[in-house]
Amino acid sequence: MNKQMSMLCPKASRVIRRISTSSLRCDSQPQPRAKSAPQQLVGVVGLEVHAQINSNTKLFSGSSVRFSAPPNSLVSFFDASLPGTLPVLNKRCVEAAVMTGLALNCTINRKSLFDRKHYFYADLPSGYQITQQRQPIAVDGTLTYSLLGGTKRSQVIRKTVNIKQIQLEQDSGKSLHDDLRSQTLIDLNRAGVGLMELVMEPDMSCGEEAAAAVRELQLILQALGTCQGNMSEGQMRVDANVSVHKPGEPLGIRAEVKNINSVRCLARAIDYEIQRQIEVLQRGQTVQNETRAYDSKSGETIPMRDKEGLQDYRFMPEPNLPPLIVYEDNASLPTGIDACQAVVVHKIREGLPELPGVKRDRLVQTYGILPEHSFTLVNEDGLVEYFEAVMKVTKKEPRKVIGWVTNELLGHLKEKDMSVSHSLASLRGEPPPEAESTEQVCSQTPLSQAHWSGSQRGETPDVS
């Protein structure tokens, strides 16, 4: 089964950051179709978001994580699934998952389990993925996101989607399809990179809501520093589960649209799929439970394969990883355990930054700006910092400053093909922000055996 990566729609990361949820509407369709009957069926949308953890090394090995490195240059023995190699869990990845769970109001499981999910891909050397199917690290959260509504799109409409779970898992490698030579090349640099899979309940009804939720999640992850959220580099990939039904009746058969890597494409793919399923049912046919891909050129979803069930994956406990234990505070640490080697929830909670929703509310209340202007400031990395710095040294009204910032400043930066963060760095005489954050050494070392309710030796991988 080949992955149809060519059907994804790449977008530049700076363009993605500037997408406003106000530009996406539920009633917008990529290709409008005539309706033969009054609309009675409504869409139901759930999402699975795979967020690449912002870490210098992979989830279970010491291999570096770097985008666009030479093919197969960042592969350890464990990544290549050589016999006798064992996983060593990266503490930084656990801390990132806990921090993300806290920011999304999740319950953090003090004990979580790892499982093997079996499936065959050429870019998955072991033939299985290590994930958390039975007991993930975080459950039962909520994500509050905002839409701009009203006649002038100036009214803030708040909505909430429930987060079923957040689980740690490995990424696979990449299959690069060469149609000219009829061959597929394998790059394992991405194999074993740490992912957080965030499963959202089917609480949304259209592409606009889903796009707004993903955009808000992207901003939260970037504020936390747990994921860079660059969708054009595959750091966030979204699977949309779409079905239609009549209100009050059971949910319909769902189709999954895989690997959407743009907020705009997500909205268009969902809206198209909802309309497609409605037309299928209106013709008296049955919606198939299948996996589909979104083709950005045609604006349509196309079938890939039948949808697998749980039995197809043959889940089983991961025998080489005992249960993962996290602690509430330092007082709960067992005697003799070094706090630097433990994942402490209280310490992580104290380090949570100001989240995007709170920041938008503060800007509106403090400076009296319009809600849509707060979205513009928060959506662009570094723009809030710049705006507030200007407000400290000027007597101009905030609305005049915001007009200059959003029109003049962003216009000039667009002409120069620069981001706000790079512009601020150049003004200070600093180097531009690095692609990866610097992390403490103790967060990059494998978890000690004190974190497991058992003992297990692991390899210290070599980088091939």
Coordinates of C-alpha atoms in Angstrom, one line a residue:
M1 CA 0.0 0.0 0.0
N2 CA 1.7 3.1 -1.2
K3 CA 1.2 6.4 0.6
Q4 CA -0.1 9.0 -1.9
M5 CA 2.0 11.8 -0.7
S6 CA 1.7 13.6 -4.0
M7 CA -1.9 14.4 -3.2
L8 CA -1.0 16.5 -0.2
C9 CA -1.1 20.3 -0.6
P10 CA 2.2 22.0 0.6
K11 CA 2.0 25.5 1.8
A12 CA 4.8 27.8 3.0
S13 CA 5.0 28.0 6.7
R14 CA 4.8 31.8 6.8
V15 CA 1.7 31.7 4.7
I16 CA 0.1 29.2 7.1
R17 CA 0.9 31.4 10.1
R18 CA -1.0 34.3 8.5
I19 CA -4.1 32.3 7.7
S20 CA -7.0 33.8 9.6
T21 CA -9.9 31.6 10.6
S22 CA -12.2 34.4 9.5
S23 CA -11.3 33.6 5.8
L24 CA -12.7 30.1 6.0
R25 CA -16.5 29.7 6.0
C26 CA -18.7 26.6 6.4
D27 CA -20.7 27.4 3.3
S28 CA -17.6 27.7 1.1
Q29 CA -17.0 24.7 -1.2
P30 CA -14.0 24.1 -3.4
Q31 CA -16.4 23.4 -6.3
P32 CA -20.0 24.4 -5.7
R33 CA -22.6 21.9 -6.8
A34 CA -26.2 22.3 -7.5
K35 CA -28.5 20.9 -4.7
S36 CA -31.4 18.8 -5.9
A37 CA -33.2 18.8 -2.5
P38 CA -33.3 20.9 0.6
Q39 CA -30.4 20.3 2.9
Q40 CA -31.4 18.0 5.7
L41 CA -28.2 16.1 6.4
V42 CA -25.5 17.8 8.5
G43 CA -21.8 17.1 8.7
V44 CA -20.0 15.6 11.7
V45 CA -16.2 16.0 12.0
G46 CA -13.6 14.5 14.3
L47 CA -9.9 15.1 13.9
E48 CA -6.7 13.2 14.6
V49 CA -3.7 15.5 14.7
H50 CA -0.1 14.2 14.6
A51 CA 2.2 16.8 16.0
Q52 CA 6.0 16.3 15.8
I53 CA 7.6 16.9 19.2
N54 CA 10.1 19.7 19.3
S55 CA 13.1 17.6 20.5
N56 CA 16.7 17.4 19.4
T57 CA 16.6 13.6 19.4
K58 CA 14.1 10.9 18.5
L59 CA 11.5 9.2 20.8
F60 CA 13.4 6.0 21.5
S61 CA 16.9 6.6 20.1
G62 CA 19.7 9.1 20.2
S63 CA 19.5 10.0 16.5
S64 CA 19.2 13.7 15.8
V65 CA 16.0 15.3 14.4
R66 CA 16.6 17.6 11.5
F67 CA 14.5 18.5 8.5
S68 CA 16.0 18.2 5.0
A69 CA 19.1 16.3 6.2
P70 CA 20.7 14.0 3.6
P71 CA 18.6 10.8 3.1
N72 CA 19.3 8.1 5.7
S73 CA 21.9 10.1 7.5
L74 CA 20.1 10.3 10.9
V75 CA 19.4 6.6 11.4
S76 CA 20.5 4.6 14.5
F77 CA 20.5 0.8 14.8
F78 CA 17.2 1.0 16.6
D79 CA 15.6 3.2 14.0
A80 CA 16.6 0.6 11.3
S81 CA 15.2 -2.1 13.6
L82 CA 18.4 -4.2 13.7
P83 CA 18.2 -7.3 15.9
G84 CA 19.1 -6.9 19.5
T85 CA 18.4 -3.1 19.8
L86 CA 16.1 -1.8 22.5
P87 CA 14.2 1.5 22.9
V88 CA 15.3 4.2 25.4
L89 CA 12.6 6.7 26.1
N90 CA 13.4 10.4 25.6
K91 CA 12.4 12.4 28.7
R92 CA 11.9 15.6 26.7
C93 CA 9.2 13.9 24.7
V94 CA 7.4 12.9 27.8
E95 CA 7.6 16.4 29.3
A96 CA 6.2 17.8 26.0
A97 CA 3.2 15.5 26.1
V98 CA 2.5 16.3 29.7
M99 CA 2.8 20.1 29.1
T100 CA 0.5 19.8 26.0
G101 CA -2.0 17.8 28.1
L102 CA -2.0 20.4 30.8
A103 CA -2.6 23.3 28.4
L104 CA -5.5 21.4 26.9
N105 CA -7.1 20.7 30.3
C106 CA -6.4 17.0 30.2
T107 CA -6.1 14.5 33.0
I108 CA -2.5 13.3 33.1
N109 CA -2.3 9.6 33.7
R110 CA 0.3 8.9 36.4
K111 CA 0.8 5.5 34.7
S112 CA 0.6 5.0 31.0
L113 CA 1.4 2.0 28.8
F114 CA 3.1 1.4 25.4
D115 CA 1.7 -0.9 22.7
R116 CA 2.7 -2.2 19.3
K117 CA 0.5 -1.4 16.4
H118 CA 1.3 -3.7 13.5
Y119 CA 1.0 -2.7 9.9
F120 CA 3.2 -3.0 6.8
Y121 CA 4.9 -0.1 5.1
A122 CA 8.3 -0.2 3.4
D123 CA 9.3 2.9 5.4
L124 CA 8.4 1.1 8.7
P125 CA 11.4 -1.2 9.2
S126 CA 10.1 -3.0 12.3
G127 CA 6.7 -3.8 10.9
Y128 CA 5.0 -2.1 13.9
Q129 CA 4.7 1.3 15.5
I130 CA 5.2 1.9 19.2
T131 CA 2.2 3.9 20.4
Q132 CA -0.2 4.1 23.4
Q133 CA -3.5 2.5 22.5
R134 CA -4.6 1.1 25.9
Q135 CA -3.7 3.8 28.3
P136 CA -2.3 7.1 26.8
I137 CA -0.4 9.7 28.8
A138 CA -3.3 12.2 28.8
V139 CA -7.1 12.0 28.4
D140 CA -10.3 13.9 28.7
G141 CA -9.3 17.4 27.7
T142 CA -10.9 20.4 25.9
L143 CA -9.8 22.8 23.2
T144 CA -11.5 26.2 23.1
Y145 CA -11.2 27.9 19.8
S146 CA -12.7 31.1 18.3
L147 CA -14.4 32.1 15.1
L148 CA -15.2 35.5 13.8
G149 CA -18.8 35.8 12.9
G150 CA -21.5 38.4 12.5
T151 CA -22.3 40.6 9.6
K152 CA -18.9 42.3 9.6
R153 CA -17.0 39.2 10.9
S154 CA -16.2 41.1 14.1
Q155 CA -18.1 39.1 16.6
V156 CA -16.1 36.4 18.4
I157 CA -17.8 33.1 18.6
R158 CA -16.3 30.7 21.0
K159 CA -16.6 26.9 20.6
T160 CA -15.2 23.9 22.4
V161 CA -14.1 20.5 21.1
N162 CA -13.4 17.6 23.5
I163 CA -10.0 16.0 23.4
K164 CA -10.3 12.2 23.8
Q165 CA -6.6 11.5 24.4
I166 CA -3.0 12.5 23.7
Q167 CA -0.7 9.6 23.1
L168 CA 3.0 9.3 22.4
E169 CA 4.1 7.4 19.4
Q170 CA 6.8 7.0 16.7
D171 CA 6.7 8.5 13.3
S172 CA 7.5 6.4 10.2
G173 CA 10.0 7.1 7.5
K174 CA 9.3 8.5 4.1
S175 CA 8.5 6.8 0.8
L176 CA 9.6 8.9 -2.1
H177 CA 7.8 7.7 -5.3
D178 CA 9.7 8.2 -8.6
D179 CA 7.1 7.8 -11.2
L180 CA 9.6 8.4 -14.1
R181 CA 11.6 5.3 -13.1
S182 CA 8.7 3.4 -11.6
Q183 CA 10.5 3.0 -8.3
T184 CA 10.1 4.0 -4.6
L185 CA 13.0 5.3 -2.5
I186 CA 13.0 5.0 1.3
D187 CA 14.4 7.7 3.6
L188 CA 14.4 6.6 7.3
N189 CA 15.5 10.0 8.8
R190 CA 12.0 10.5 10.1
A191 CA 11.6 7.0 11.4
G192 CA 11.3 7.0 15.2
V193 CA 10.8 10.8 15.5
G194 CA 8.5 11.5 18.5
L195 CA 4.9 12.3 17.8
M196 CA 1.9 13.4 19.9
E197 CA -1.3 12.1 18.5
L198 CA -4.2 14.3 19.6
V199 CA -7.6 12.7 19.1
M200 CA -10.5 15.1 18.9
E201 CA -14.1 14.0 19.4
P202 CA -16.6 14.5 16.5
D203 CA -17.8 17.8 17.9
M204 CA -17.4 19.9 14.8
S205 CA -19.7 20.3 11.8
C206 CA -17.8 21.9 9.0
G207 CA -14.5 22.8 7.6
E208 CA -14.4 26.2 9.1
E209 CA -14.7 24.9 12.6
A210 CA -12.1 22.2 12.1
A211 CA -9.7 24.7 10.5
A212 CA -10.2 27.1 13.5
A213 CA -9.6 24.3 16.0
V214 CA -6.4 23.2 14.3
R215 CA -5.2 26.7 13.9
E216 CA -5.8 27.3 17.6
L217 CA -4.0 24.1 18.5
Q218 CA -1.1 25.1 16.3
L219 CA -0.7 28.4 18.1
I220 CA -0.9 26.6 21.5
L221 CA 1.8 24.1 20.6
Q222 CA 4.0 26.9 19.3
A223 CA 3.5 28.9 22.5
L224 CA 4.4 25.9 24.6
G225 CA 7.4 25.1 22.4
T226 CA 6.3 21.4 22.3
C227 CA 5.9 21.5 18.5
Q228 CA 7.0 24.0 15.9
G229 CA 3.8 23.4 14.0
N230 CA 5.3 23.9 10.5
M231 CA 2.8 22.1 8.4
S232 CA 4.7 22.4 5.2
E233 CA 7.5 20.4 6.8
G234 CA 5.1 17.7 8.1
Q235 CA 5.5 18.8 11.7
M236 CA 1.7 18.8 12.0
R237 CA -0.5 16.4 9.9
V238 CA -4.2 16.1 10.2
D239 CA -6.6 13.2 9.6
A240 CA -10.2 14.2 9.3
N241 CA -13.0 11.7 10.1
V242 CA -16.1 12.9 8.3
S243 CA -19.7 11.6 8.3
V244 CA -23.2 13.0 7.7
H245 CA -26.5 12.3 9.4
K246 CA -29.9 13.9 10.2
P247 CA -29.9 15.7 13.5
G248 CA -31.2 13.4 16.3
E249 CA -30.3 10.2 14.4
P250 CA -27.2 8.0 14.9
L251 CA -24.0 9.1 13.3
G252 CA -23.5 8.0 9.7
I253 CA -20.7 5.9 8.2
R254 CA -17.5 7.9 8.3
A255 CA -14.7 8.3 5.8
E256 CA -11.2 9.3 6.9
V257 CA -9.3 11.9 4.8
K258 CA -5.6 11.3 5.6
N259 CA -2.5 13.5 5.9
I260 CA -3.8 17.0 5.3
N261 CA -0.9 19.4 5.8
S262 CA -2.5 22.8 5.4
V263 CA -5.2 24.6 7.4
R264 CA -6.9 25.8 4.2
C265 CA -6.8 22.4 2.6
L266 CA -8.3 20.9 5.7
A267 CA -11.3 23.2 5.5
R268 CA -11.8 22.6 1.8
A269 CA -11.3 18.8 2.1
I270 CA -13.9 18.5 4.9
D271 CA -16.5 20.7 3.1
Y272 CA -16.0 18.7 -0.1
E273 CA -16.3 15.4 1.7
I274 CA -19.5 16.4 3.5
Q275 CA -21.1 17.5 0.2
R276 CA -19.9 14.3 -1.5
Q277 CA -21.4 12.1 1.2
I278 CA -24.7 14.0 1.1
E279 CA -24.9 13.5 -2.7
V280 CA -24.1 9.8 -2.3
L281 CA -27.0 9.3 0.1
Q282 CA -29.3 11.4 -2.0
R283 CA -28.7 9.0 -4.9
G284 CA -29.7 6.1 -2.7
Q285 CA -26.2 4.8 -2.3
T286 CA -24.2 3.9 0.8
V287 CA -21.1 5.8 2.1
Q288 CA -18.1 3.5 2.3
N289 CA -16.0 3.2 5.4
E290 CA -12.7 4.0 3.7
T291 CA -9.5 6.1 3.7
R292 CA -9.3 8.9 1.3
A293 CA -6.8 11.5 0.3
Y294 CA -7.3 15.2 -0.7
D295 CA -6.1 16.3 -4.1
S296 CA -5.5 20.1 -3.8
K297 CA -5.4 20.5 -7.6
S298 CA -8.8 19.1 -8.3
G299 CA -10.3 20.1 -4.9
E300 CA -11.6 16.6 -4.4
T301 CA -11.1 13.7 -2.1
I302 CA -10.2 10.4 -3.8
P303 CA -10.3 6.8 -2.4
M304 CA -7.0 5.2 -1.2
R305 CA -8.0 2.0 0.5
D306 CA -10.6 0.3 2.8
K307 CA -10.5 1.5 6.4
E308 CA -8.6 -0.9 8.7
G309 CA -10.2 -2.0 12.0
L310 CA -8.5 -2.6 15.4
Q311 CA -8.2 -6.3 14.6
D312 CA -6.1 -5.5 11.5
Y313 CA -3.5 -3.7 13.6
R314 CA -3.0 -6.7 16.0
F315 CA -2.3 -4.4 19.0
M316 CA -0.2 -6.0 21.8
P317 CA 1.7 -4.7 24.8
E318 CA 5.2 -3.4 24.0
P319 CA 7.4 -6.0 25.7
N320 CA 10.5 -3.9 25.8
L321 CA 8.9 -0.9 27.6
P322 CA 7.5 -1.2 31.2
P323 CA 4.8 1.3 32.2
L324 CA 5.7 5.0 32.2
I325 CA 5.4 6.6 35.6
V326 CA 5.1 10.4 36.1
Y327 CA 4.9 12.1 39.5
E328 CA 2.7 14.9 40.8
D329 CA 5.3 16.8 42.7
N330 CA 8.7 16.4 44.3
A331 CA 7.2 15.2 47.5
S332 CA 5.8 12.2 45.7
L333 CA 9.2 11.1 44.4
P334 CA 10.4 7.8 45.8
T335 CA 13.5 8.0 48.0
G336 CA 16.8 8.2 46.1
I337 CA 15.4 9.4 42.7
D338 CA 17.1 12.4 41.2
A339 CA 14.5 15.1 40.4
C340 CA 16.3 15.9 37.1
Q341 CA 15.6 12.4 35.9
A342 CA 11.9 12.5 36.9
V343 CA 8.9 13.9 35.0
V344 CA 7.1 16.1 37.6
V345 CA 3.7 17.4 36.7
H346 CA 3.7 20.3 39.2
K347 CA 6.9 21.7 37.9
I348 CA 5.7 21.5 34.3
R349 CA 2.4 23.2 35.2
E350 CA 4.3 26.1 36.8
G351 CA 6.1 26.7 33.5
L352 CA 3.1 27.0 31.3
P353 CA 3.2 30.3 29.3
E354 CA 0.3 32.6 28.5
L355 CA -1.8 30.8 26.0
P356 CA -3.1 32.4 22.7
G357 CA -6.8 32.7 23.8
V358 CA -5.8 34.4 27.1
K359 CA -3.4 36.7 25.2
R360 CA -6.1 37.8 22.7
D361 CA -8.5 38.6 25.6
R362 CA -5.8 40.6 27.3
L363 CA -5.0 42.6 24.2
V364 CA -8.6 43.5 23.7
Q365 CA -9.2 44.5 27.3
T366 CA -5.9 46.3 27.8
Y367 CA -5.7 48.3 24.5
G368 CA -9.3 48.4 23.4
I369 CA -8.5 46.9 20.0
L370 CA -11.0 45.0 17.9
P371 CA -11.2 41.2 18.3
E372 CA -10.1 40.6 14.7
H373 CA -7.0 42.7 15.3
S374 CA -6.1 40.5 18.3
F375 CA -6.2 37.5 16.0
T376 CA -3.8 39.2 13.6
L377 CA -1.4 40.1 16.3
V378 CA -1.4 36.6 17.9
N379 CA -1.3 34.7 14.6
E380 CA 2.0 36.2 13.5
D381 CA 5.0 35.1 15.6
G382 CA 6.6 38.1 17.3
L383 CA 3.9 40.6 16.4
V384 CA 2.4 40.9 19.9
E385 CA 5.9 41.6 21.3
Y386 CA 6.5 44.3 18.7
F387 CA 3.1 45.9 19.2
E388 CA 3.4 46.2 22.9
A389 CA 7.0 47.5 22.6
V390 CA 5.7 50.3 20.3
M391 CA 2.8 51.1 22.8
K392 CA 5.3 51.7 25.6
V393 CA 7.1 54.5 23.7
T394 CA 4.3 56.2 21.8
K395 CA 1.4 58.4 22.8
K396 CA -0.7 57.3 19.8
E397 CA -4.0 55.5 20.3
P398 CA -3.8 51.7 20.1
R399 CA -6.1 51.5 17.1
K400 CA -3.8 53.8 15.1
V401 CA -0.8 51.8 16.1
I402 CA -2.5 48.5 15.2
G403 CA -3.5 50.0 11.8
W404 CA 0.1 50.9 11.1
V405 CA 1.4 47.5 12.3
T406 CA -1.1 45.4 10.3
N407 CA -1.0 47.5 7.1
E408 CA 2.4 49.2 6.8
L409 CA 4.7 46.9 8.8
L410 CA 3.3 43.6 7.6
G411 CA 3.1 44.9 4.0
H412 CA 6.8 45.9 4.0
L413 CA 7.8 42.6 5.5
K414 CA 5.8 40.7 2.9
E415 CA 7.7 42.6 0.2
K416 CA 11.0 41.7 1.8
D417 CA 9.9 38.1 2.3
M418 CA 10.6 38.4 6.0
S419 CA 8.8 37.3 9.2
V420 CA 8.3 39.6 12.2
S421 CA 10.6 37.5 14.4
H422 CA 13.4 37.7 11.8
S423 CA 12.9 41.4 11.5
L424 CA 13.1 42.0 15.3
A425 CA 16.2 39.9 15.4
S426 CA 17.9 41.9 12.7
L427 CA 17.0 45.2 14.4
R428 CA 18.7 44.0 17.6
G429 CA 21.7 42.8 15.7
E430 CA 20.9 39.2 16.7
P431 CA 21.1 36.1 14.5
P432 CA 17.7 34.9 13.2
P433 CA 15.8 32.4 15.4
E434 CA 17.1 28.9 15.0
A435 CA 14.9 26.2 13.6
E436 CA 15.2 24.1 16.8
S437 CA 15.1 25.3 20.4
T438 CA 18.0 24.6 22.8
E439 CA 17.0 22.2 25.5
Q440 CA 18.5 21.3 28.8
V441 CA 20.9 18.4 28.8
C442 CA 18.9 16.5 31.4
S443 CA 15.8 16.7 29.2
Q444 CA 17.6 15.0 26.3
T445 CA 18.9 12.0 28.3
P446 CA 16.9 8.7 28.4
L447 CA 14.7 8.2 31.4
S448 CA 16.3 6.3 34.2
Q449 CA 15.0 3.0 35.4
A450 CA 13.5 4.8 38.4
H451 CA 10.6 5.9 36.1
W452 CA 9.5 2.4 35.3
S453 CA 7.6 0.0 37.4
G454 CA 10.2 -2.5 36.4
S455 CA 13.7 -2.6 35.1
Q456 CA 14.9 -2.7 31.5
R457 CA 18.2 -2.2 29.8
G458 CA 18.4 -0.3 26.6
E459 CA 20.9 0.6 24.0
T460 CA 22.8 3.8 23.6
P461 CA 22.4 4.0 19.8
D462 CA 25.0 4.9 17.3
V463 CA 24.2 7.2 14.4
S464 CA 24.8 5.4 11.1

